[in-house]
XYZ file of C-alpha atoms in Angstrom:
721
model
C 0.000 0.000 0.000
C 1.221 3.483 -0.694
C 1.864 5.532 2.401
C -0.406 8.231 1.016
C -3.354 6.092 2.001
C -2.327 5.611 5.626
C -2.661 7.815 8.655
C 0.920 6.984 9.658
C 3.203 4.005 9.932
C 3.015 3.974 13.715
C -0.603 3.024 13.880
C -1.517 1.512 10.547
C -3.224 -1.518 12.022
C -4.835 0.278 14.911
C -6.753 2.715 12.740
C -7.439 0.574 9.716
C -10.939 -0.205 10.947
C -11.931 3.427 11.359
C -10.416 4.397 8.022
C -12.397 1.630 6.368
C -15.561 2.741 8.111
C -15.153 6.278 6.797
C -14.408 5.090 3.276
C -10.725 6.121 3.329
C -9.350 2.647 2.599
C -11.124 -0.631 2.106
C -14.648 -0.164 3.435
C -16.177 -1.597 6.550
C -18.319 -4.600 7.068
C -21.843 -4.344 5.791
C -23.549 -7.212 4.039
C -23.402 -6.569 0.321
C -26.795 -8.137 -0.220
C -28.652 -6.138 2.450
C -31.466 -4.425 0.600
C -34.767 -4.491 2.443
C -35.686 -4.923 6.069
C -38.926 -4.793 7.995
C -40.931 -1.616 8.288
C -40.679 0.020 11.714
C -43.462 -0.816 14.112
C -44.687 2.789 14.132
C -45.018 3.070 10.340
C -47.658 1.601 8.054
C -46.388 -0.430 5.083
C -44.747 1.725 2.428
C -46.295 1.160 -1.019
C -42.977 2.158 -2.622
C -40.879 -0.210 -0.556
C -40.301 -2.416 -3.591
C -37.881 0.284 -4.740
C -35.595 -0.716 -1.857
C -34.882 -3.986 -3.669
C -31.600 -2.791 -5.144
C -31.439 -5.280 -8.011
C -35.168 -6.053 -8.104
C -36.566 -6.304 -11.632
C -39.542 -4.037 -10.934
C -37.320 -1.467 -9.231
C -34.749 -1.447 -12.040
C -37.498 -1.119 -14.660
C -38.610 2.053 -12.880
C -34.987 3.286 -12.703
C -34.337 2.691 -16.404
C -37.525 4.513 -17.370
C -36.544 7.550 -15.304
C -32.962 7.482 -16.595
C -34.213 7.433 -20.180
C -36.626 10.304 -19.580
C -34.017 12.455 -17.834
C -31.177 11.792 -20.263
C -33.463 12.440 -23.239
C -34.404 15.820 -21.808
C -30.858 16.867 -20.901
C -28.864 15.341 -23.749
C -30.864 17.127 -26.430
C -29.469 20.359 -24.980
C -26.329 21.095 -27.071
C -24.578 22.210 -23.886
C -24.727 18.676 -22.476
C -22.099 17.185 -24.783
C -19.961 20.319 -24.537
C -20.110 20.082 -20.747
C -19.270 16.374 -20.769
C -16.311 16.859 -23.093
C -15.023 19.829 -21.089
C -15.077 17.923 -17.801
C -13.609 14.779 -19.360
C -10.741 16.836 -20.763
C -10.077 18.229 -17.290
C -10.299 15.005 -15.286
C -8.295 12.979 -17.817
C -5.675 15.676 -18.473
C -2.203 14.181 -18.500
C -0.635 17.383 -17.179
C -2.468 17.229 -13.865
C -0.437 16.512 -10.718
C 0.259 12.819 -10.217
C -0.572 12.788 -6.504
C 2.466 11.240 -4.769
C 2.672 8.913 -1.818
C 5.850 7.952 -0.005
C 6.926 4.376 -0.679
C 9.822 2.366 0.716
C 13.331 2.899 -0.605
C 12.863 6.538 -1.523
C 10.225 5.723 -4.117
C 7.029 7.593 -4.961
C 3.719 5.838 -5.600
C 0.701 7.106 -7.511
C -2.695 5.799 -8.619
C -3.497 7.181 -12.054
C -6.531 7.271 -14.330
C -6.792 8.805 -17.798
C -8.121 8.068 -21.283
C -5.890 5.016 -21.623
C -6.364 3.862 -18.033
C -10.067 4.184 -17.305
C -10.011 2.041 -14.170
C -6.474 3.065 -13.312
C -2.959 1.860 -12.599
C -0.959 1.731 -9.394
C 2.503 2.863 -10.411
C 5.897 3.816 -8.909
C 8.937 5.936 -9.746
C 12.108 7.378 -8.183
C 11.829 10.580 -6.164
C 14.512 12.350 -8.185
C 12.692 11.607 -11.441
C 9.365 12.678 -9.982
C 10.788 15.972 -8.678
C 12.385 16.685 -12.050
C 9.036 16.067 -13.731
C 10.598 13.325 -15.839
C 9.353 10.174 -14.158
C 9.604 6.784 -15.793
C 6.702 4.999 -14.162
C 6.829 1.339 -13.254
C 3.375 -0.221 -13.237
C 2.693 -2.207 -10.078
C -0.911 -3.201 -10.832
C -3.049 -2.448 -13.897
C -6.737 -2.475 -12.935
C -7.915 -2.207 -16.558
C -5.901 -5.267 -17.578
C -7.127 -7.170 -14.532
C -10.750 -6.273 -15.275
C -10.412 -7.407 -18.876
C -8.739 -10.666 -17.903
C -11.391 -11.479 -15.301
C -14.371 -9.896 -17.094
C -15.134 -7.691 -14.072
C -15.704 -3.981 -13.585
C -13.053 -3.730 -10.884
C -12.676 -0.488 -8.968
C -9.457 -0.132 -6.966
C -10.219 0.562 -3.296
C -6.683 0.687 -1.912
C -4.033 -1.615 -0.546
C -2.566 -2.492 2.841
C 1.068 -3.560 2.749
C 2.934 -5.421 5.474
C 5.819 -3.415 6.981
C 8.707 -3.007 6.967
C 9.489 -4.057 3.370
C 5.884 -3.609 2.174
C 6.152 -6.007 -0.739
C 3.197 -8.139 0.330
C -0.029 -6.182 0.037
C -3.719 -6.815 0.552
C -5.477 -5.366 -2.490
C -9.125 -4.332 -2.108
C -11.202 -4.583 -5.283
C -14.797 -3.488 -5.637
C -17.124 -4.734 -8.349
C -18.574 -1.530 -9.801
C -17.656 0.797 -6.953
C -19.492 -0.801 -4.047
C -18.114 -0.575 -0.524
C -18.088 -4.372 -0.478
C -14.701 -5.644 -1.660
C -12.749 -8.767 -2.364
C -9.322 -8.791 -0.708
C -6.360 -10.532 -2.368
C -2.705 -10.874 -1.490
C -0.383 -9.247 -4.011
C 3.412 -9.335 -4.389
C 4.774 -5.992 -5.591
C 8.154 -7.553 -6.341
C 6.770 -10.083 -8.819
C 3.794 -7.855 -9.747
C 1.385 -10.725 -9.377
C -1.237 -12.060 -7.033
C 0.290 -14.639 -4.724
C -0.445 -18.178 -5.830
C -2.293 -19.803 -2.933
C -2.128 -16.533 -1.004
C -4.815 -14.847 1.039
C -8.006 -14.433 -0.980
C -11.140 -13.216 0.792
C -14.514 -13.239 -0.970
C -16.629 -10.130 -1.410
C -17.871 -8.450 1.713
C -17.493 -5.287 3.718
C -14.603 -6.387 5.830
C -11.807 -5.077 8.008
C -8.620 -7.014 7.228
C -5.374 -6.407 9.137
C -1.921 -7.982 8.895
C -0.716 -9.588 12.147
C 2.397 -11.017 10.506
C 3.359 -12.431 7.115
C 1.341 -15.588 7.691
C -1.558 -14.239 9.759
C -4.493 -11.907 9.172
C -7.132 -10.553 11.514
C -10.412 -10.596 9.576
C -13.655 -9.012 10.734
C -16.646 -9.834 8.551
C -20.024 -11.553 8.477
C -18.861 -15.083 9.238
C -22.317 -16.548 9.767
C -25.273 -15.243 7.726
C -27.029 -12.559 9.745
C -24.288 -12.319 12.388
C -23.951 -8.557 12.102
C -24.829 -5.580 14.265
C -28.051 -3.577 13.785
C -25.967 -1.320 11.534
C -25.106 -4.287 9.326
C -21.433 -4.241 10.343
C -19.361 -7.123 11.669
C -18.515 -7.530 15.316
C -16.624 -10.836 15.191
C -12.906 -11.126 14.353
C -11.149 -14.341 13.461
C -7.469 -15.094 13.033
C -6.801 -16.471 9.560
C -3.573 -18.379 8.966
C -1.895 -18.778 5.598
C -3.335 -21.754 3.743
C -6.263 -22.037 6.131
C -9.834 -22.217 4.868
C -11.996 -19.276 5.823
C -14.401 -21.456 7.787
C -11.517 -22.878 9.852
C -10.273 -19.488 11.088
C -10.220 -19.173 14.883
C -12.370 -16.573 16.619
C -10.237 -14.183 18.696
C -12.613 -11.314 19.471
C -16.340 -10.777 19.704
C -17.785 -7.354 20.367
C -21.311 -6.667 21.503
C -24.059 -7.508 19.020
C -25.640 -4.143 19.862
C -22.484 -2.218 18.841
C -22.259 -0.327 15.606
C -19.202 -2.461 14.790
C -16.200 -4.140 16.437
C -12.835 -5.473 15.249
C -9.332 -6.591 16.312
C -6.300 -4.715 14.966
C -2.566 -4.287 15.519
C -0.582 -1.367 16.929
C 2.849 -0.864 15.345
C 5.601 1.674 15.897
C 6.847 4.017 13.186
C 9.306 1.379 11.938
C 6.504 -1.118 11.476
C 7.468 -3.216 14.496
C 4.667 -5.008 16.307
C 3.799 -3.393 19.646
C 0.603 -5.117 20.740
C -2.850 -6.164 19.695
C -5.786 -3.830 20.097
C -9.475 -4.534 19.949
C -12.080 -1.894 19.328
C -15.783 -1.645 19.962
C -17.732 1.217 18.462
C -21.043 1.430 20.370
C -22.102 4.197 17.973
C -20.612 6.210 15.131
C -18.974 8.697 17.491
C -18.089 6.378 20.388
C -14.981 4.228 20.677
C -13.844 1.709 23.281
C -10.238 0.687 22.640
C -8.710 -2.170 24.593
C -4.983 -2.830 24.552
C -4.169 -6.536 24.845
C -1.536 -7.077 27.546
C -0.270 -10.329 29.118
C -2.625 -9.587 32.010
C -5.645 -9.055 29.805
C -7.363 -6.189 27.971
C -6.800 -2.663 29.307
C -8.755 0.479 28.458
C -8.394 4.087 29.581
C -11.015 6.261 31.334
C -11.222 8.781 28.500
C -14.556 9.987 27.085
C -16.101 7.475 24.693
C -15.823 10.095 21.956
C -12.005 10.148 22.210
C -10.056 8.816 19.255
C -6.484 7.483 19.276
C -4.615 9.445 16.603
C -0.983 8.276 16.797
C 1.589 6.230 18.683
C 4.725 8.359 18.840
C 7.900 7.993 20.936
C 5.978 5.679 23.263
C 3.211 8.276 23.618
C -0.426 7.444 22.974
C -1.855 10.497 21.223
C -5.610 11.064 21.479
C -8.039 13.586 20.015
C -10.776 14.719 22.409
C -14.302 15.424 21.221
C -15.608 16.291 24.715
C -14.253 18.144 27.721
C -12.439 15.818 30.132
C -10.902 16.082 33.600
C -8.084 13.718 34.617
C -7.888 11.880 37.932
C -5.629 14.649 39.264
C -8.067 17.361 38.220
C -6.418 18.622 35.038
C -9.046 19.932 32.632
C -8.777 19.350 28.899
C -11.167 21.057 26.493
C -13.095 19.583 23.612
C -11.075 19.564 20.389
C -7.728 19.183 22.168
C -5.009 16.705 21.268
C -3.484 15.046 24.339
C -0.747 12.454 24.948
C 0.548 10.149 27.672
C 3.103 7.350 28.060
C 1.295 4.252 26.840
C 3.257 1.541 28.652
C 3.207 3.454 31.934
C -0.486 4.102 31.456
C -1.220 0.417 30.978
C 0.128 -0.230 34.484
C -2.264 2.282 36.046
C -4.928 3.191 33.487
C -7.305 4.898 35.929
C -4.668 7.445 36.905
C -3.264 8.499 33.548
C -2.171 12.136 33.479
C -1.880 13.321 29.867
C -0.379 16.584 28.717
C -1.949 18.833 26.101
C -0.266 18.729 22.709
C -2.717 21.208 21.184
C -5.592 23.206 22.679
C -7.849 25.019 20.194
C -9.392 28.439 20.529
C -13.044 29.066 19.634
C -12.380 29.219 15.892
C -9.823 26.415 15.527
C -10.168 22.715 14.842
C -7.948 19.717 14.068
C -8.581 18.319 10.608
C -6.035 15.526 10.714
C -3.047 13.958 12.429
C -0.103 12.443 10.539
C 3.279 11.104 11.637
C 6.777 11.143 10.208
C 9.864 9.348 11.494
C 10.439 11.851 14.310
C 7.408 14.144 14.460
C 3.647 14.440 14.760
C 2.021 16.666 12.140
C -1.296 18.416 12.830
C -3.450 19.781 10.036
C -5.474 22.657 11.520
C -8.248 25.044 10.540
C -8.549 28.582 11.869
C -11.575 30.501 10.583
C -11.706 27.919 7.775
C -8.110 28.700 6.776
C -5.409 26.033 6.830
C -2.291 25.668 8.974
C 0.126 22.748 9.344
C 2.257 22.311 12.466
C 5.019 19.858 13.322
C 5.186 18.688 16.969
C 8.081 17.120 18.862
C 8.292 15.452 22.255
C 11.552 15.875 24.150
C 12.363 15.932 27.831
C 8.764 15.323 28.786
C 7.506 18.418 26.938
C 5.838 19.095 23.600
C 6.835 21.897 21.251
C 5.881 22.810 17.724
C 6.921 24.800 14.690
C 4.730 25.936 11.841
C 5.388 24.390 8.439
C 6.123 27.228 6.023
C 3.252 26.721 3.615
C 1.144 29.450 1.933
C -1.106 31.505 4.182
C -4.823 32.140 3.632
C -5.216 28.888 1.728
C -6.658 25.428 2.187
C -3.800 23.139 3.220
C -3.850 19.360 3.327
C -1.209 16.774 4.207
C -1.551 14.020 1.627
C 1.309 11.727 2.694
C 3.854 11.450 5.509
C 7.025 9.373 5.311
C 7.721 6.692 7.925
C 11.403 6.639 6.986
C 12.150 10.375 7.091
C 10.571 13.625 8.242
C 9.231 14.558 4.820
C 5.588 15.230 4.079
C 3.659 15.996 0.915
C 1.144 18.813 1.287
C -1.204 20.647 -1.022
C -2.245 24.285 -1.075
C -5.398 25.247 -2.945
C -8.255 27.711 -3.146
C -11.392 28.401 -5.155
C -9.453 30.125 -7.931
C -5.924 28.881 -7.127
C -5.076 25.531 -8.761
C -3.585 22.963 -6.424
C 0.124 23.316 -5.694
C 2.147 20.420 -4.305
C 4.861 20.997 -1.686
C 7.383 18.701 -0.079
C 8.037 19.896 3.459
C 10.354 18.856 6.262
C 8.664 18.328 9.609
C 12.025 18.780 11.329
C 13.029 22.153 9.908
C 9.607 23.480 8.947
C 10.870 24.354 5.480
C 8.789 23.613 2.404
C 9.676 23.470 -1.278
C 7.248 23.856 -4.141
C 7.297 20.759 -6.329
C 4.683 21.428 -8.996
C 1.387 23.172 -9.677
C -1.642 22.056 -11.602
C -2.385 24.186 -14.676
C -5.449 26.420 -14.517
C -8.512 24.631 -15.861
C -10.716 27.695 -16.250
C -10.359 31.431 -16.737
C -10.345 32.994 -13.256
C -9.580 36.523 -14.448
C -11.885 38.996 -12.750
C -13.095 36.539 -10.122
C -13.113 37.519 -6.461
C -13.369 35.409 -3.293
C -14.954 36.787 -0.127
C -15.698 35.297 3.266
C -18.949 36.590 4.721
C -21.075 35.841 7.785
C -24.813 35.233 8.010
C -26.895 35.314 11.182
C -28.919 32.171 11.810
C -32.343 32.075 13.459
C -30.842 31.607 16.957
C -28.317 34.418 16.488
C -25.307 32.233 15.633
C -22.887 33.731 13.127
C -22.352 31.342 10.227
C -19.432 31.852 7.805
C -19.675 31.323 4.083
C -17.588 31.987 0.983
C -18.706 33.726 -2.205
C -16.872 33.278 -5.509
C -18.069 35.689 -8.179
C -16.867 38.261 -10.651
C -15.620 41.411 -8.953
C -17.858 43.489 -11.229
C -20.991 41.442 -10.522
C -24.072 43.654 -10.600
C -26.001 43.401 -7.358
C -29.366 43.253 -9.056
C -30.428 39.796 -7.891
C -29.918 38.327 -11.336
C -26.672 36.346 -10.926
C -27.099 32.564 -11.370
C -25.780 31.213 -8.068
C -24.998 27.719 -6.824
C -25.025 27.226 -3.047
C -23.309 24.127 -1.624
C -23.045 22.700 1.914
C -22.722 19.445 3.838
C -23.395 20.102 7.535
C -22.729 16.796 9.282
C -20.378 14.258 10.857
C -17.844 16.955 11.857
C -16.646 17.204 8.253
C -15.378 20.680 7.375
C -16.062 22.242 3.981
C -13.034 24.251 2.855
C -12.158 26.282 -0.257
C -10.808 24.056 -3.007
C -10.158 24.211 -6.716
C -12.728 22.516 -8.935
C -11.838 22.619 -12.609
C -15.235 21.273 -13.608
C -17.261 23.733 -11.548
C -15.038 26.612 -12.638
C -15.230 25.729 -16.330
C -18.947 24.992 -16.485
C -20.254 27.475 -13.930
C -17.904 30.333 -13.042
C -16.682 30.842 -16.622
C -20.287 31.132 -17.740
C -21.044 33.956 -15.330
C -22.339 31.956 -12.385
C -21.468 32.600 -8.745
C -20.577 29.855 -6.261
C -21.282 29.936 -2.522
C -19.925 27.481 0.069
C -21.706 27.550 3.440
C -19.854 26.467 6.602
C -22.993 25.555 8.518
C -23.186 23.789 11.856
C -22.897 20.016 11.858
C -19.499 20.286 10.170
C -16.064 20.432 11.765
C -15.052 23.972 10.840
C -14.911 25.086 14.485
C -14.333 21.744 16.177
C -16.585 19.228 17.950
C -18.946 21.825 19.428
C -19.815 23.174 15.987
C -20.727 19.627 15.027
C -22.578 18.705 18.196
C -24.746 21.831 18.044
C -26.743 20.153 15.260
C -27.010 16.565 16.476
C -30.293 14.665 16.565
C -33.253 16.853 17.620
C -31.083 19.974 17.256
C -30.681 19.365 13.538
C -33.069 22.138 12.570
C -30.228 24.517 13.467
C -28.261 23.130 10.512
C -31.184 23.708 8.188
C -31.727 27.196 9.609
C -28.042 28.021 9.051
C -28.316 27.056 5.392
C -31.462 29.096 4.905
C -29.822 32.062 6.648
C -26.948 31.997 4.159
C -29.421 31.853 1.272
C -31.407 34.773 2.667
C -28.179 36.723 3.227
C -27.031 36.477 -0.395
C -30.562 37.293 -1.575
C -30.695 40.336 0.720
C -27.323 41.446 -0.674
C -28.901 41.161 -4.137
C -26.201 38.788 -5.330
C -29.007 36.560 -6.517
C -32.715 35.837 -6.134
C -34.811 32.691 -5.685
C -35.306 32.615 -9.456
C -31.538 32.379 -9.975
C -30.547 30.387 -6.894
C -29.756 26.676 -6.997
C -28.468 24.328 -4.306
C -26.460 21.113 -4.315
C -25.327 18.539 -1.752
C -24.526 14.854 -1.453
C -24.991 12.050 1.081
C -25.722 13.857 4.363
C -25.736 16.951 2.166
C -28.367 15.171 0.070
C -30.566 15.032 3.163
C -29.911 18.753 3.611
C -31.070 19.381 0.031
C -34.198 17.269 0.503
C -35.090 19.215 3.627
C -34.547 22.532 1.846
C -36.761 21.374 -1.012
C -39.628 20.620 1.376
C -39.112 23.331 3.995
C -38.307 26.335 1.801
C -39.350 25.631 -1.798
C -39.729 29.384 -2.220
C -35.977 29.992 -1.911
C -34.654 27.969 -4.862
C -35.249 27.269 -8.502
C -32.916 24.254 -8.762
C -32.081 21.512 -6.258
C -29.449 18.820 -6.965
C -29.895 15.950 -4.502
C -26.915 13.569 -4.678
C -26.771 10.036 -3.156
C -29.133 11.214 -0.393
C -30.824 10.082 2.771
C -34.482 11.077 2.455
C -36.666 8.578 4.323
C -35.662 9.386 7.888
C -38.174 6.957 9.401
C -36.521 3.955 7.737
C -32.949 5.112 7.157
C -31.768 2.991 10.087
C -33.088 -0.186 8.434
C -31.287 0.339 5.139
C -27.678 -0.790 4.650
C -25.355 1.101 7.041
C -28.091 3.475 8.177
C -28.286 2.338 11.785
C -24.647 3.346 12.251
C -25.693 6.986 11.889
C -28.220 7.116 14.707
C -25.635 8.971 16.793
C -25.891 11.742 14.200
C -29.599 11.716 13.371
C -31.359 9.980 16.252
C -33.496 6.851 16.607
C -36.810 6.747 14.710
C -38.127 4.291 17.319
C -37.589 6.793 20.133
C -40.739 8.836 20.793
C -39.037 12.231 20.901
C -36.357 11.630 18.275
C -38.783 9.787 16.005
C -41.291 12.648 16.116
C -38.571 15.120 15.184
C -37.231 12.932 12.388
C -40.684 12.602 10.886
C -41.107 16.373 11.072
C -38.014 16.948 8.924
C -37.972 13.766 6.786
C -38.175 14.964 3.148
C -39.969 11.799 2.067
C -42.712 12.403 4.625
C -43.075 16.140 4.104
C -44.037 16.490 0.476
C -47.420 18.224 0.437
C -50.131 18.648 -2.159
C -50.874 22.172 -3.272
C -47.260 23.335 -2.843
C -45.231 24.581 -5.793
C -41.848 22.862 -5.599
C -38.861 23.547 -7.829
C -38.098 20.615 -10.138
C -35.254 18.744 -8.370
C -32.604 16.490 -9.882
C -31.935 13.254 -7.987
C -28.553 11.576 -8.604
C -27.674 8.208 -7.062
C -26.084 4.824 -7.853
C -27.330 1.250 -7.906
C -23.975 0.157 -6.520
C -24.114 2.534 -3.544
C -24.148 0.066 -0.667
C -23.524 2.767 1.936
C -26.500 5.118 1.445
C -29.309 3.059 -0.053
C -30.494 4.166 -3.530
C -34.018 3.453 -2.291
C -34.042 6.862 -0.616
C -33.842 8.739 -3.905
C -35.991 6.214 -5.750
C -38.881 6.383 -3.294
C -39.008 10.152 -3.016
C -38.884 10.584 -6.787
C -41.611 7.953 -7.184
C -43.757 9.752 -4.617
C -43.327 13.006 -6.530
C -44.288 11.140 -9.693
C -47.516 9.916 -8.082
C -48.277 13.435 -6.832
C -47.818 14.857 -10.317
C -44.795 16.883 -9.238
C -41.925 17.568 -11.680
C -38.506 15.963 -11.080
C -35.495 14.572 -12.924
C -33.759 11.363 -11.897
C -30.488 9.687 -12.837
C -29.145 6.501 -11.276
C -25.737 5.248 -12.358
C -25.772 1.463 -12.466
C -22.151 1.504 -11.231
C -20.332 4.066 -9.156
C -20.783 3.312 -5.469
C -21.312 6.167 -3.017
C -19.373 8.522 -5.308
C -22.034 7.883 -8.007
C -19.177 7.398 -10.501
C -16.778 4.462 -10.777
C -14.338 6.107 -13.171
C -13.479 9.435 -14.778
C -15.815 8.971 -17.738
C -18.750 8.423 -15.417
C -17.642 11.458 -13.413
C -17.729 13.595 -16.567
C -21.188 12.331 -17.481
C -22.568 12.989 -13.993
C -21.130 16.525 -14.030
C -22.663 17.159 -17.441
C -26.057 15.995 -16.178
C -25.901 18.228 -13.108
C -24.562 21.393 -14.732
C -26.761 21.175 -17.816
C -29.724 20.975 -15.456
C -28.411 23.959 -13.451
C -27.835 25.985 -16.612
C -31.369 25.319 -17.818
C -32.885 26.272 -14.500
C -30.740 29.237 -13.484
C -29.038 30.688 -16.561
C -31.721 30.414 -19.216
C -34.363 33.087 -19.647
């Protein structure tokens, strides 16, 4: 596996499960075939429930009919093909940055897709050649060739290589983009799958190397033996050459957990430290147990705490809640703390951490990485990036800022286990991404290469503004528009937000959006509403469960603010969001249909009374609440888009975009709401990609088509007379 795809070498095994859960590496453990479950006791049978049968013939007949109708309407617009070609040219451009990841022996790895490599290749080159922009790439694994040879639509989902030499890797392959993957052992030296090696059948599974002949595998071993969220909670130890059914059980979480798994903690050199086992009672709660000779040991930290690194013998944790130690030391929510792990295991109840980082009211930690000798924190301050390198010497922590551009979005893409080098990107709405190689020891950074501009940004201006939400909270948002924009309410404007799971929305360069929207005179607005992670855990927690209306109010406040400023008007205002942001769009469609003329609803949750019965839905009850709970259920029904369509209301014609292969957020959400609108005689457009997974696109060509669908729709609604 390329080191780009890991949090850090010190804790690869320990955090593999969480990374999989969040879709960073191989996905977590949900049954691939889960499609339909029983209706909740409080709800009458749903006449559209047949649409939850993902591959059901009747359901797919409905999907194909809607796809045909929508594509016929959009593709006859001459802008559709121009939009598709423009985006395809951008996403397949051979002069874009080949995103690097540190590999062993001073090598650089990259996963690349273009016109000739639709599904992609995992490739490698020397650092010196990469830096000189004259790399001779060595192909490690060709996904297109593999797909052709096996007659499969393989989508590469990452690899996990055994340290320290990292020549034996577990390759995760998805059929069509699903979260469910097959896992196969691959030898990077021979560039071939290992004959008789580890080969795990399709499933949503957490797979961790223990040693060269042993894996820890968490999956659905017995049909139906999964948590209410559909995730595994049983781990078995699989030996080389052993049949799957003969693997020995080594850990069993609670059947009521969201998920549970066994993993391995390693130091920065890849040396085995100890086993860990993790229970996740809910999406935001973690119970780690360190396996010692005397038995499992856990620490009395808040359940929302997350282990972020193992560095110089220090266990580094991120706090999501305030916490007071046994000696009375107070640590605030959003802090990063550390303590001696081995000493702590001897007296876990009395651990006394020290603060590595304590945020102010407008700061948050976006990520933690680790080099050979340092911890690297990726921070946000007023939605602006900062990267710091931390050291631990003489019992004290100190830091230095990495000298990267100011007033930009910064992201650490890869950290080297064998040196103190990191790769980091700087970007902005109208600044193409620039790649830097920085030294966590000195703080110095050197510019390696920049992506060419993909659209004409001349005359564009970026502003950060603040709206006031219904409860008085100040909500930041960004506006990208021409500096000479007339404030007459007639500017076609696209408003985007997410608002959930502590995920921050930051300025970034989008060649497709810039080319199709900004170049054509449109304005773009990004709202940093509550529910996200822009200002740390409290900004997220302010919108949890029955407080979620605050998130919706924030979004509406931003819309009303740009309308009041006469940037745009409801006639020219469109909105877009995906996944949790798709729920946000569905709510805005039903709550404030008067504010928009276009609504793009991507891979959404929409039926909030049954979301917990569909695929991984139950894992998100910590975010949304429990429909079976009297109070939470009543609130969910009050905001559920599927349940709040009303006759006699004039709704804007929305565009639903989803994927048959999305086994994370069930396509039934979009299907059922569109079908209900159809029965009510309400206008809508609908496109479901048969492949694509939760990204609704399995390759760059599908990405270009989806973008053409969305922006042609937006142009028709907002730019046309």
